[in-house]
Tab-separated table of C-alpha atoms in Angstrom:
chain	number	residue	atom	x	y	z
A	1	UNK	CA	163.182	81.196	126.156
A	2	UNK	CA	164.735	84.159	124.211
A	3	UNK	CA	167.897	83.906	125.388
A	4	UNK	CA	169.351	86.883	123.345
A	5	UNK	CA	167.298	88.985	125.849
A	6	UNK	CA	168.134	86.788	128.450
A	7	UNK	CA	172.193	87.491	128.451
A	8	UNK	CA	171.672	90.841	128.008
A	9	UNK	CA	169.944	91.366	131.227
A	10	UNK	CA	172.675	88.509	132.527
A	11	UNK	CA	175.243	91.304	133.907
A	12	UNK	CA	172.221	93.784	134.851
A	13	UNK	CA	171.024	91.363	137.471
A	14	UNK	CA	174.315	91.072	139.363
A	15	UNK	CA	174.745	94.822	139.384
A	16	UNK	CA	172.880	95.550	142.663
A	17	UNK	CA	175.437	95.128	145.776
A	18	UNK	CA	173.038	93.386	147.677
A	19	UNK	CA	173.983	95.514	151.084
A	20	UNK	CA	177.640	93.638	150.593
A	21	UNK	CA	180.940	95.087	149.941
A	22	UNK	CA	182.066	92.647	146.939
A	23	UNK	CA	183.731	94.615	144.272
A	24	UNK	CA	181.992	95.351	140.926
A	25	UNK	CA	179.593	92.552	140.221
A	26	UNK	CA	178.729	95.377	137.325
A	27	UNK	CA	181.264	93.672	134.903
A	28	UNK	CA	181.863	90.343	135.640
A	29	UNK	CA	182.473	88.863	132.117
A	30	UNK	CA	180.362	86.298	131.123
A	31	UNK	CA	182.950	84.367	128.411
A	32	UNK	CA	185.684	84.198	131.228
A	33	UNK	CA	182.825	82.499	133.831
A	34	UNK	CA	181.998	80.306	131.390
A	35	UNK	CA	185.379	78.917	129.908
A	36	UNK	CA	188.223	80.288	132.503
A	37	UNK	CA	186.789	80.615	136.030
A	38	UNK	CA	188.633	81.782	138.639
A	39	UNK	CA	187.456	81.566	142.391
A	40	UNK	CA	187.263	85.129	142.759
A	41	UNK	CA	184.774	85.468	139.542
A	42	UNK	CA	183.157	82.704	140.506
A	43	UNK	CA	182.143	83.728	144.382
A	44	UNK	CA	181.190	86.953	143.004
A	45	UNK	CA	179.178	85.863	140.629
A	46	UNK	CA	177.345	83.030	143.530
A	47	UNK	CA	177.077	85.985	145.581
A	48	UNK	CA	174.949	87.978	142.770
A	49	UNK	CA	172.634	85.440	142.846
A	50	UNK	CA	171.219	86.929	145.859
A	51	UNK	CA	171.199	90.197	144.533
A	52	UNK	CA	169.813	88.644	140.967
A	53	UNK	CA	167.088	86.887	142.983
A	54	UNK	CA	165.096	89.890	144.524
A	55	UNK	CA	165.045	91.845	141.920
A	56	UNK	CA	160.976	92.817	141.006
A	57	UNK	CA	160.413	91.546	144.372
A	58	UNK	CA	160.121	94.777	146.377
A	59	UNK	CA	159.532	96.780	143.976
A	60	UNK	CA	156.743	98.908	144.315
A	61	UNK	CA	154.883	97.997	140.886
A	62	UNK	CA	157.008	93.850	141.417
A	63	UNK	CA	156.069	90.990	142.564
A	64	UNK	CA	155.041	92.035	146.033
A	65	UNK	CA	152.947	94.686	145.598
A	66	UNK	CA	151.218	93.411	142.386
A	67	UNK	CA	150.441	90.105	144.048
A	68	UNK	CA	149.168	92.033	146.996
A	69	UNK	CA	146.632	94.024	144.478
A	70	UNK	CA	145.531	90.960	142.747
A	71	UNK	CA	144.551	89.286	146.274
A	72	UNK	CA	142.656	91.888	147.063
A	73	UNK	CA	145.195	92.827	150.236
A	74	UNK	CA	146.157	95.933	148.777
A	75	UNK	CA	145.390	99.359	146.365
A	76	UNK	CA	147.685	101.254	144.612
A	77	UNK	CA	146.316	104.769	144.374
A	78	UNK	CA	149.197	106.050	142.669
A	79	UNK	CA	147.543	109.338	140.774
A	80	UNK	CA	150.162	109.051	137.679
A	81	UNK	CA	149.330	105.577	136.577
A	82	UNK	CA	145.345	104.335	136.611
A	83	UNK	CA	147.005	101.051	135.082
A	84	UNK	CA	146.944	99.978	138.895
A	85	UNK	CA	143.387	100.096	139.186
A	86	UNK	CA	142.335	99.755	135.353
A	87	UNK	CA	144.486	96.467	134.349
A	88	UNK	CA	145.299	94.759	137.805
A	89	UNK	CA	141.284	95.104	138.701
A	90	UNK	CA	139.294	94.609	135.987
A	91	UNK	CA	139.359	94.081	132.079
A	92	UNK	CA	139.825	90.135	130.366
A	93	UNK	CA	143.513	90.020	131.398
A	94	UNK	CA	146.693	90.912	132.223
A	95	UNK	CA	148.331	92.207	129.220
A	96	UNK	CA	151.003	90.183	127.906
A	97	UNK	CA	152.771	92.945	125.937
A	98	UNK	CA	152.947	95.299	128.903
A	99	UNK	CA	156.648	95.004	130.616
A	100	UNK	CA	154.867	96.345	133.808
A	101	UNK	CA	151.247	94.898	133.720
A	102	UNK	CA	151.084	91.673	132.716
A	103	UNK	CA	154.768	90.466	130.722
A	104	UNK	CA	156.326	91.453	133.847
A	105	UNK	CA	158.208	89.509	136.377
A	106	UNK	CA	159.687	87.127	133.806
A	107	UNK	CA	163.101	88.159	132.111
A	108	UNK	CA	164.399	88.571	135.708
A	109	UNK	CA	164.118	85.369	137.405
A	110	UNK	CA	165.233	83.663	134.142
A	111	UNK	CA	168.132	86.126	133.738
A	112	UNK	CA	168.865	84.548	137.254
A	113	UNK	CA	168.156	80.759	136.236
A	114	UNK	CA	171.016	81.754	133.367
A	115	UNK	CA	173.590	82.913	135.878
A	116	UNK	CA	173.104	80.123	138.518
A	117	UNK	CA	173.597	77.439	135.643
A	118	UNK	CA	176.571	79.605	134.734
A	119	UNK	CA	178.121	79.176	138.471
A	120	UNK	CA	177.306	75.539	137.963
A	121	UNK	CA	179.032	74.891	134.925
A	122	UNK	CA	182.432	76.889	136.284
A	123	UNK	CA	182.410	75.273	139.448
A	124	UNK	CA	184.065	72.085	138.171
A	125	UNK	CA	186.225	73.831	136.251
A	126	UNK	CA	188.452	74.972	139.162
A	127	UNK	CA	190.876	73.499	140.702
A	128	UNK	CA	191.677	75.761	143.261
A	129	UNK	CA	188.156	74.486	144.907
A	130	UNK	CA	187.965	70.994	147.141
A	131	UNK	CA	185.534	69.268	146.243
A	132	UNK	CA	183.566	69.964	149.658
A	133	UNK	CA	183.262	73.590	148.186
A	134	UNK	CA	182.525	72.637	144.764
A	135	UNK	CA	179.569	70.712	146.308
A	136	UNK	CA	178.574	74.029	148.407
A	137	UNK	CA	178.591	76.294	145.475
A	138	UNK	CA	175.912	73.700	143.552
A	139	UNK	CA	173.936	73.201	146.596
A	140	UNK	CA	173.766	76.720	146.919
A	141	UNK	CA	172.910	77.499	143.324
A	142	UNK	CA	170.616	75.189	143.037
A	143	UNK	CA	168.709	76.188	145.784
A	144	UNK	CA	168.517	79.719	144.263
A	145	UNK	CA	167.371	78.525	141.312
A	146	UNK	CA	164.523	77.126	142.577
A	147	UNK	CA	163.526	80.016	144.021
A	148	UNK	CA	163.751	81.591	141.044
A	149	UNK	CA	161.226	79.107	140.039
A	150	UNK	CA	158.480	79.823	142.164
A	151	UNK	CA	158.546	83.251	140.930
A	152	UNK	CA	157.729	81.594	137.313
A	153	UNK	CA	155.056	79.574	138.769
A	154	UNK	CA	154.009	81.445	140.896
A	155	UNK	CA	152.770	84.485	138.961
A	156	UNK	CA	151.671	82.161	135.416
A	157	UNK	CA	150.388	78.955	137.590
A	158	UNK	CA	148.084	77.298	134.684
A	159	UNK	CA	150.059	78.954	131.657
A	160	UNK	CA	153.403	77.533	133.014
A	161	UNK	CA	156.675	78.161	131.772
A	162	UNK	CA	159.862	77.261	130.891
A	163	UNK	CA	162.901	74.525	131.957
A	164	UNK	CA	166.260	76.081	131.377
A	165	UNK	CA	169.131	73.648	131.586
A	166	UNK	CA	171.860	75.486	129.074
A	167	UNK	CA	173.582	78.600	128.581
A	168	UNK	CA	174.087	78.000	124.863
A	169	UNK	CA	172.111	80.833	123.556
A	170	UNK	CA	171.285	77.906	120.545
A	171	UNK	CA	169.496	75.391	123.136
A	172	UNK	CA	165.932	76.645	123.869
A	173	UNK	CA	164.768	75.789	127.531
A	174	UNK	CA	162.047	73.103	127.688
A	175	UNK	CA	157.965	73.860	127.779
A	176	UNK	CA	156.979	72.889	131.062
A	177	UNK	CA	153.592	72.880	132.572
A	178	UNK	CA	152.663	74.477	136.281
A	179	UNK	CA	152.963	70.660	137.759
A	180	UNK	CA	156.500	70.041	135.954
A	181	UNK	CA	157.882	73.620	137.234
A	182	UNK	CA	156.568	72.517	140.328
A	183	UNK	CA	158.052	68.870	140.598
A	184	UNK	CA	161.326	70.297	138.589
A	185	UNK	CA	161.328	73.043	141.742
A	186	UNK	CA	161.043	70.182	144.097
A	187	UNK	CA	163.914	68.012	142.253
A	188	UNK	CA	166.558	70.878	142.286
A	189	UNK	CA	166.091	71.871	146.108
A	190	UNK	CA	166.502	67.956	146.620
A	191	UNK	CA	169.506	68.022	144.409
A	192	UNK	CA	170.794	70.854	146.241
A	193	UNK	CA	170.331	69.604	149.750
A	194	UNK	CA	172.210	66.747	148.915
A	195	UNK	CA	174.963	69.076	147.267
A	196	UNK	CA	174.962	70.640	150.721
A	197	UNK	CA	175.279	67.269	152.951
A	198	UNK	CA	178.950	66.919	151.668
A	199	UNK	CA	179.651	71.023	151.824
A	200	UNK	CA	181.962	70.851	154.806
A	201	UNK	CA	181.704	74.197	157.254
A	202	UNK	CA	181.485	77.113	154.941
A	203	UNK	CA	180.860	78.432	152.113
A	204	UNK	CA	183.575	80.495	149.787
A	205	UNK	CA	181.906	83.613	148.974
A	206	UNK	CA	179.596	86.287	150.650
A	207	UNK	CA	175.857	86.039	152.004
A	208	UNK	CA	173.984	89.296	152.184
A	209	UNK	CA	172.509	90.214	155.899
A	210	UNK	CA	169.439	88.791	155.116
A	211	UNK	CA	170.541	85.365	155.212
A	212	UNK	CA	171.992	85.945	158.468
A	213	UNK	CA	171.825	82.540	160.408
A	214	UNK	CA	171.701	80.545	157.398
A	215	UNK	CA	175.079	81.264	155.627
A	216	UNK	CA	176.666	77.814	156.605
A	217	UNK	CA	176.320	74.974	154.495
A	218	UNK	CA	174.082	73.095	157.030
A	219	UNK	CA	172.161	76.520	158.369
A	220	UNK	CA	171.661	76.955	154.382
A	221	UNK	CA	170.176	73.516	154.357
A	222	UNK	CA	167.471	73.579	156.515
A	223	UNK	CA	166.381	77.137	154.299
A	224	UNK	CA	166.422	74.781	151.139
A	225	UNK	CA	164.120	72.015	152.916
A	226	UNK	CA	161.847	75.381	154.501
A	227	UNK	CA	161.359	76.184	150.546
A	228	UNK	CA	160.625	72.188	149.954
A	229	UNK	CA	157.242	72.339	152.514
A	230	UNK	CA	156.342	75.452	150.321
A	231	UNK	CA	156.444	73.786	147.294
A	232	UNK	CA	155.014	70.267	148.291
A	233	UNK	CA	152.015	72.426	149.816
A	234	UNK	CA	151.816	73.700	146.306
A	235	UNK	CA	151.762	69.730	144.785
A	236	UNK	CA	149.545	69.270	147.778
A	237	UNK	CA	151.947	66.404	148.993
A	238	UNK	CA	151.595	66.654	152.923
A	239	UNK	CA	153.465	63.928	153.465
A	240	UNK	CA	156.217	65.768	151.795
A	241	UNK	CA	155.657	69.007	153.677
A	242	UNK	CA	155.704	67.858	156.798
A	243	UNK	CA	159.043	65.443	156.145
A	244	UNK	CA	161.019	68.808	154.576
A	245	UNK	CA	159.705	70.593	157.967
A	246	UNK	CA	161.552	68.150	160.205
A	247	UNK	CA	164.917	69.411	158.664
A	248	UNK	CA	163.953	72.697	158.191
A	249	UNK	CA	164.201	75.801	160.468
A	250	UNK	CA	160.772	75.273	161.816
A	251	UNK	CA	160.448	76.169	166.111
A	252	UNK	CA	157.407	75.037	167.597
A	253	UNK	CA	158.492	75.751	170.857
A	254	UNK	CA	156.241	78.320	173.380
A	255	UNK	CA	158.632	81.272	172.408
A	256	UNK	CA	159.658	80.328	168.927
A	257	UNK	CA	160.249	83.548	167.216
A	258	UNK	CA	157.507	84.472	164.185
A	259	UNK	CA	160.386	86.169	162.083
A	260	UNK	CA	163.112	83.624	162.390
A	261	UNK	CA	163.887	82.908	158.447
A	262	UNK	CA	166.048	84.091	155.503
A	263	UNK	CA	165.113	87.724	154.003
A	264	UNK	CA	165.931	89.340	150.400
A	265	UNK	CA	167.689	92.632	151.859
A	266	UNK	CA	168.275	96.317	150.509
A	267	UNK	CA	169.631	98.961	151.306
A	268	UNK	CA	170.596	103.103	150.583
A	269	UNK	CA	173.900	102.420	149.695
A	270	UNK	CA	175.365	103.611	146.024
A	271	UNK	CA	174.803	100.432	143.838
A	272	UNK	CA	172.038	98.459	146.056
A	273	UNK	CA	168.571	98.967	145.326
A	274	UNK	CA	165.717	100.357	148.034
A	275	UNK	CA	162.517	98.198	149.902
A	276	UNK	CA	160.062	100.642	147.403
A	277	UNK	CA	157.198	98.422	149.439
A	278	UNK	CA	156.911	101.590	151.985
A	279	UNK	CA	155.811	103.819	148.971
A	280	UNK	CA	152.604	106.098	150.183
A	281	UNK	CA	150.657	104.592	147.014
A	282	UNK	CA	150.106	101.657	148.501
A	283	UNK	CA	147.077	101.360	150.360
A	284	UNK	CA	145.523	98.229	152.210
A	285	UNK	CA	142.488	97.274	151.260
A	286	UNK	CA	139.319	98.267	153.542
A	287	UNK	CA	138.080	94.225	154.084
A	288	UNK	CA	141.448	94.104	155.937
A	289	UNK	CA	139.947	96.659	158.896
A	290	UNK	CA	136.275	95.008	158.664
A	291	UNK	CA	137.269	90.881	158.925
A	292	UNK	CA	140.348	91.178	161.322
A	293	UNK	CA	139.446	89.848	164.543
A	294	UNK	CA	139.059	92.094	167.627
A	295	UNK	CA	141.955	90.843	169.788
A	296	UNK	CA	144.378	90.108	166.781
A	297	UNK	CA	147.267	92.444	167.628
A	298	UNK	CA	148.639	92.049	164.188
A	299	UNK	CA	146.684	94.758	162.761
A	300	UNK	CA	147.766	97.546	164.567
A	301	UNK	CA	151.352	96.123	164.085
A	302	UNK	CA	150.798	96.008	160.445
A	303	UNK	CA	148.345	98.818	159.524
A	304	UNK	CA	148.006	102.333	159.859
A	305	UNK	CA	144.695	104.662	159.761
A	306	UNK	CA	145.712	107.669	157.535
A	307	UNK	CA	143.351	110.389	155.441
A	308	UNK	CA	141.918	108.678	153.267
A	309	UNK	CA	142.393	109.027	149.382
A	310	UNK	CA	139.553	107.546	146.821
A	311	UNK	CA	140.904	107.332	142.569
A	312	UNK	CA	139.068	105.607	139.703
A	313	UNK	CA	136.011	104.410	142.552
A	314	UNK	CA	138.458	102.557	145.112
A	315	UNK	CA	138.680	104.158	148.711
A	316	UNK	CA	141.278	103.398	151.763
A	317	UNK	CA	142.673	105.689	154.936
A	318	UNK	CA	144.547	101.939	155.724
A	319	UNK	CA	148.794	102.265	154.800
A	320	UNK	CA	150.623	98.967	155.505
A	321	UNK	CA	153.544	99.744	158.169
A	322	UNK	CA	154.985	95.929	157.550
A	323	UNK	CA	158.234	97.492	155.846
A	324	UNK	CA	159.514	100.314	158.090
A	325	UNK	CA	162.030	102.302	155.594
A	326	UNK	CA	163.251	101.800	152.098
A	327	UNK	CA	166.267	99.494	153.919
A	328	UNK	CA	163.567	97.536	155.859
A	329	UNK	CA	164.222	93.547	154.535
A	330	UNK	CA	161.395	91.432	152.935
A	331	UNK	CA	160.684	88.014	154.001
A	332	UNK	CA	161.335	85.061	151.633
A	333	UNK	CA	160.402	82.682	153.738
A	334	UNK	CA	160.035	82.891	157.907
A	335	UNK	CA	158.894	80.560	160.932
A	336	UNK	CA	155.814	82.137	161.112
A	337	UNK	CA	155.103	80.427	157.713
A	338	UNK	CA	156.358	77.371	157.988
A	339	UNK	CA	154.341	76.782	161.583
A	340	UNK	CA	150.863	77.646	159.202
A	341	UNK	CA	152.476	75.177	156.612
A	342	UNK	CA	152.637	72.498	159.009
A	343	UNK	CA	149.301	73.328	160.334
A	344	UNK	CA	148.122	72.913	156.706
A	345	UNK	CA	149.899	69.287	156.150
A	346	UNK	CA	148.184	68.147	159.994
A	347	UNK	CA	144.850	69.194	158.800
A	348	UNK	CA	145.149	67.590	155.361
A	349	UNK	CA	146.143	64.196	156.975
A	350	UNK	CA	143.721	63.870	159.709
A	351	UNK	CA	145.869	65.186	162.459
A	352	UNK	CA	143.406	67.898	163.705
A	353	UNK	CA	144.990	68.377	166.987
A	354	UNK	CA	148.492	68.588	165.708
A	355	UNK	CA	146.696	71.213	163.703
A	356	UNK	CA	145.325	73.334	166.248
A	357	UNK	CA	148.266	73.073	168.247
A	358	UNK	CA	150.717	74.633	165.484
A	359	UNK	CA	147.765	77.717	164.706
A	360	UNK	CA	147.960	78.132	168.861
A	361	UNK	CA	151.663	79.229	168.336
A	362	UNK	CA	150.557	81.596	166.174
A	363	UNK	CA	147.588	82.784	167.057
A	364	UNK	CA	149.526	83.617	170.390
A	365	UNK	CA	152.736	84.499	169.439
A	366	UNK	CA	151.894	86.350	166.319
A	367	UNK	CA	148.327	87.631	166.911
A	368	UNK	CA	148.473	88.057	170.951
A	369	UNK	CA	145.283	85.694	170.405
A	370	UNK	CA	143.911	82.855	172.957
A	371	UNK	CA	144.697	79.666	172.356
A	372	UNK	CA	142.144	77.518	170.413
A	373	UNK	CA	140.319	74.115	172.279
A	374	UNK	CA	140.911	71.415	169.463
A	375	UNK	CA	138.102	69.265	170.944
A	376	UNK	CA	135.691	72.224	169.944
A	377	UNK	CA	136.517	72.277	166.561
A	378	UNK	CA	136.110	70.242	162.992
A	379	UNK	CA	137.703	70.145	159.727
A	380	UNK	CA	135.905	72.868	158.552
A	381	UNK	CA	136.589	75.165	161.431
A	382	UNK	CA	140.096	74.257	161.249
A	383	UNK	CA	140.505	75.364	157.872
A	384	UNK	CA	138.739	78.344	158.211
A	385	UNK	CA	141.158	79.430	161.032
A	386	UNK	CA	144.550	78.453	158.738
A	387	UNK	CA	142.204	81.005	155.807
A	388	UNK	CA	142.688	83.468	158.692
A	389	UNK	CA	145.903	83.726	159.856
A	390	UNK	CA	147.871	82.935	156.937
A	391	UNK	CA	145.774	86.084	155.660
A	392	UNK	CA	146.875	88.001	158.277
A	393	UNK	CA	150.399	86.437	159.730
A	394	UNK	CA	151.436	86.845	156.311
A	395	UNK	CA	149.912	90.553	155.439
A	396	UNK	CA	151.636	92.073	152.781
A	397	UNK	CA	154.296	89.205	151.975
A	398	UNK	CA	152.895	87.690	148.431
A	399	UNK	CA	150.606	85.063	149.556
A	400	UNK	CA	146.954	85.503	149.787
A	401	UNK	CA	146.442	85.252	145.661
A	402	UNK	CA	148.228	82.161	145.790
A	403	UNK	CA	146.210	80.962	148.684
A	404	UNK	CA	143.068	81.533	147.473
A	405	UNK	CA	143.475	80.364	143.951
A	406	UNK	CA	144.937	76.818	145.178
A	407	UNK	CA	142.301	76.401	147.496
A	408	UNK	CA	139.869	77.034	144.686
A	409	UNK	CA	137.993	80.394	146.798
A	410	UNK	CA	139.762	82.841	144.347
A	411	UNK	CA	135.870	84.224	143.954
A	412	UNK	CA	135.567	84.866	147.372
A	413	UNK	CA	137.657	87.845	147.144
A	414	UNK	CA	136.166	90.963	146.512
A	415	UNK	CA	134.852	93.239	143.345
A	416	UNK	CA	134.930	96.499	144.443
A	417	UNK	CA	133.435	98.238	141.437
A	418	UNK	CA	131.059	96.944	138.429
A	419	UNK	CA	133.369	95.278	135.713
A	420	UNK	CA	135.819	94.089	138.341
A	421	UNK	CA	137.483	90.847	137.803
A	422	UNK	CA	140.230	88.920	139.638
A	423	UNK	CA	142.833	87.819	137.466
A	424	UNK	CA	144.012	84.279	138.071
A	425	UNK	CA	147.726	83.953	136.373
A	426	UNK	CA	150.183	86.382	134.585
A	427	UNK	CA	150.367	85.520	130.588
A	428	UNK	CA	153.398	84.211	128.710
A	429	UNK	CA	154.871	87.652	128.158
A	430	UNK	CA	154.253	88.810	123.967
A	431	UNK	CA	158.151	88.422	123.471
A	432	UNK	CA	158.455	84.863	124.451
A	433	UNK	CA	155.327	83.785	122.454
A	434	UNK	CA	156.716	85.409	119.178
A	435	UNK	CA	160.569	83.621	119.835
A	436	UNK	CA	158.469	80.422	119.546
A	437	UNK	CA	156.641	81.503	116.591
């Protein structure tokens, strides 16, 4: 990692307010976090993590709406820039050199990574904390971190990335493949939820509202074991998944709410940043209106017809409506997914009924569906109905390239024009390969 660039987007990434009124996270100074913390510098800068950690992710060319046009759930017909259609669609790959295309959605999350292992270094280096909030602020950062992590993997997947365990600008992170970001993802939100068993009541600096209901250290827990089922799906450890579940947020009840979870939020106000997800360029694709089911409600909750616009060979009249205005929040992780993820774990380990029964809460709470008979189903049919509904309980919220490619049926999405291609990871961006030069 090339930390040089690293620091200097250190400060940038705190600068958004995060909807929160927190003072100037604009100039927290980096050499006083790191050798005299104070409490106040160091909530502030805990509380930036959460501004530090959705940055790309609603952007409208981030990590949302790329992902979206990789999967094949979304266009952008944006007239100004036929990059959307020319690099994300087709050519022999993402271009590593382009800080929008391709080397993208890198320097933030690591810029991140930086300042959480800042807040952990400074946190012993109080005294004006007990050590019941010392352990909240590491179980907390921690837990950031990771997500920060699946970002990494995430977009590179086979190219991997890097393990950053320093500050010192002189200590180059670690190589790591996609299976050690994944099991080094895995052993910080373990290390963290054990940071948060001995975090007392509360926690000494600010949430943002999108972690509303999960701003207590034990609330905050059972988030960090929600992002451990997400990560042992990724390791394919369904033993794992289904143990974090049991201590996560996860409601299986008959009117367990679909959008009970933690959200990245934004807002209008001077400082924050805006949900750009809502921007008219983004179009869904037209397989969304041809393979949705007839009775699944979710479409008309998450589409709208419009007049149609065709650029570069690629038609739609389909506008998501899943984001409702620039201050609408974004999902990071919601009940709605972790039902599907335990559905997934069932399924892997024999447990078809235990299966069915978690797609039956969604397929009727989310979809307005009938319930499925698990006697008239197999395996196959099983998984065929978890393809479906994570494709459409989770429209629009970063998944379906991930899903396909770790199932292996990344070629069942579709080419739309001759020459099309679907890209499978993001490149290590030009930068970084020339630091290691």
């Amino acid at each position: 990692m090339k930390y040089t660039t690293i620091i200097a987007l250190t400060l940038a990434s705190l600068a958004a307010g995060c909807d929160l009124e927190v003072g100037d996270l604009n100039n927290l100074p980096e050499s006083e976090l790191q050798d005299e913390p104070t409490p106040t510098l160091v909530n502030l800068a805990a509380t930036g993590l959460l501004a530090g950690s959705r940055l790309e992710y609603g952007f409208d060319n981030g990590y949302i709406a790329h992902l979206s046009v990789l999967g094949r759930e979304a266009y952008n017909l944006d007239v100004a820039d036929p990059r959307y259609r020319a690099e994300l669609l087709s050519g022999p790959g993402l271009d590593p050199g382009s800080p929008a295309f391709g080397g993208n959605l890198w320097n933030d999350p690591y810029a991140n990574i930086h300042n959480a292992l800042n807040v952990l270094n400074a946190v012993g280096k109080v005294d004006a904390y007990s050590e019941q909030e010392r352990e909240g602020l590491r179980g907390f950062a921690k837990t950031i971190e990771a997500l920060d992590y699946f970002m990494i993997v995430n977009t590179r997947d086979v190219n991997g990335g890097f393990i950053a365990t320093s500050t010192d600008i002189d200590v180059l992170p670690t190589p790591a493949s996609k299976d050690e970001l994944h099991e080094h993802i895995a052993s910080l939100l373990d290390q963290g939820a054990g940071h948060l068993d001995n975090a007392g009541d509360a926690f000494t600096f600010t949430f943002s509202s999108g972690y509303a209901g999960f701003d207590t250290p034990s609330s905050f827990r059972s988030y960090n074991r929600a992002l451990r089922a997400r990560v042992a799906a990724y390791q394919e450890d369904w033993d794992g998944v289904l143990s974090a579940l049991a201590d996560s947020f996860l409601d299986t009840s008959d009117t367990a709410s679909m959008n009970l979870g933690v959200y990245h939020s934004f807002s209008t106000q001077s400082g924050d940043i805006t949900n750009q997800l809502v921007s008219n360029n983004l179009y869904g694709h037209p397989t969304l209106a041809t393979d949705v089911d007839p009775d699944d409600q979710r479409f008309a909750q998450k589409l709208a017809q419009v007049d149609s616009r065709t650029l570069d060979g690629l038609t739609s009249d389909l506008q998501f409506t899943v984001y409702d205005s620039t201050s609408a929040p974004v999902p990071i992780i919601r009940n709605e997914e972790l039902l599907l993820l335990s559905a997934e774990a069932k399924l892997r380990t024999g447990d078809l009924a235990g299966a069915v029964a978690d797609l039956n809460i969604v397929r009727q709470q989310s979809a307005g569906q009938d319930a499925l008979v698990a006697d008239d189903l197999d395996a196959d049919a099983v998984f065929e109905e978890l393809v479906y509904q994570r494709r459409f309980g989770l429209l629009f919220e970063g998944h379906r390239w991930i899903d396909m490619r770790r199932w292996g049926l990344i070629e069942q999405l579709p080419l739309d024009r001759e020459g099309d291609v679907v890209h499978t990871e993001f490149p290590i961006p030009t930068p970084e390969q020339n630091a290691r030069l």
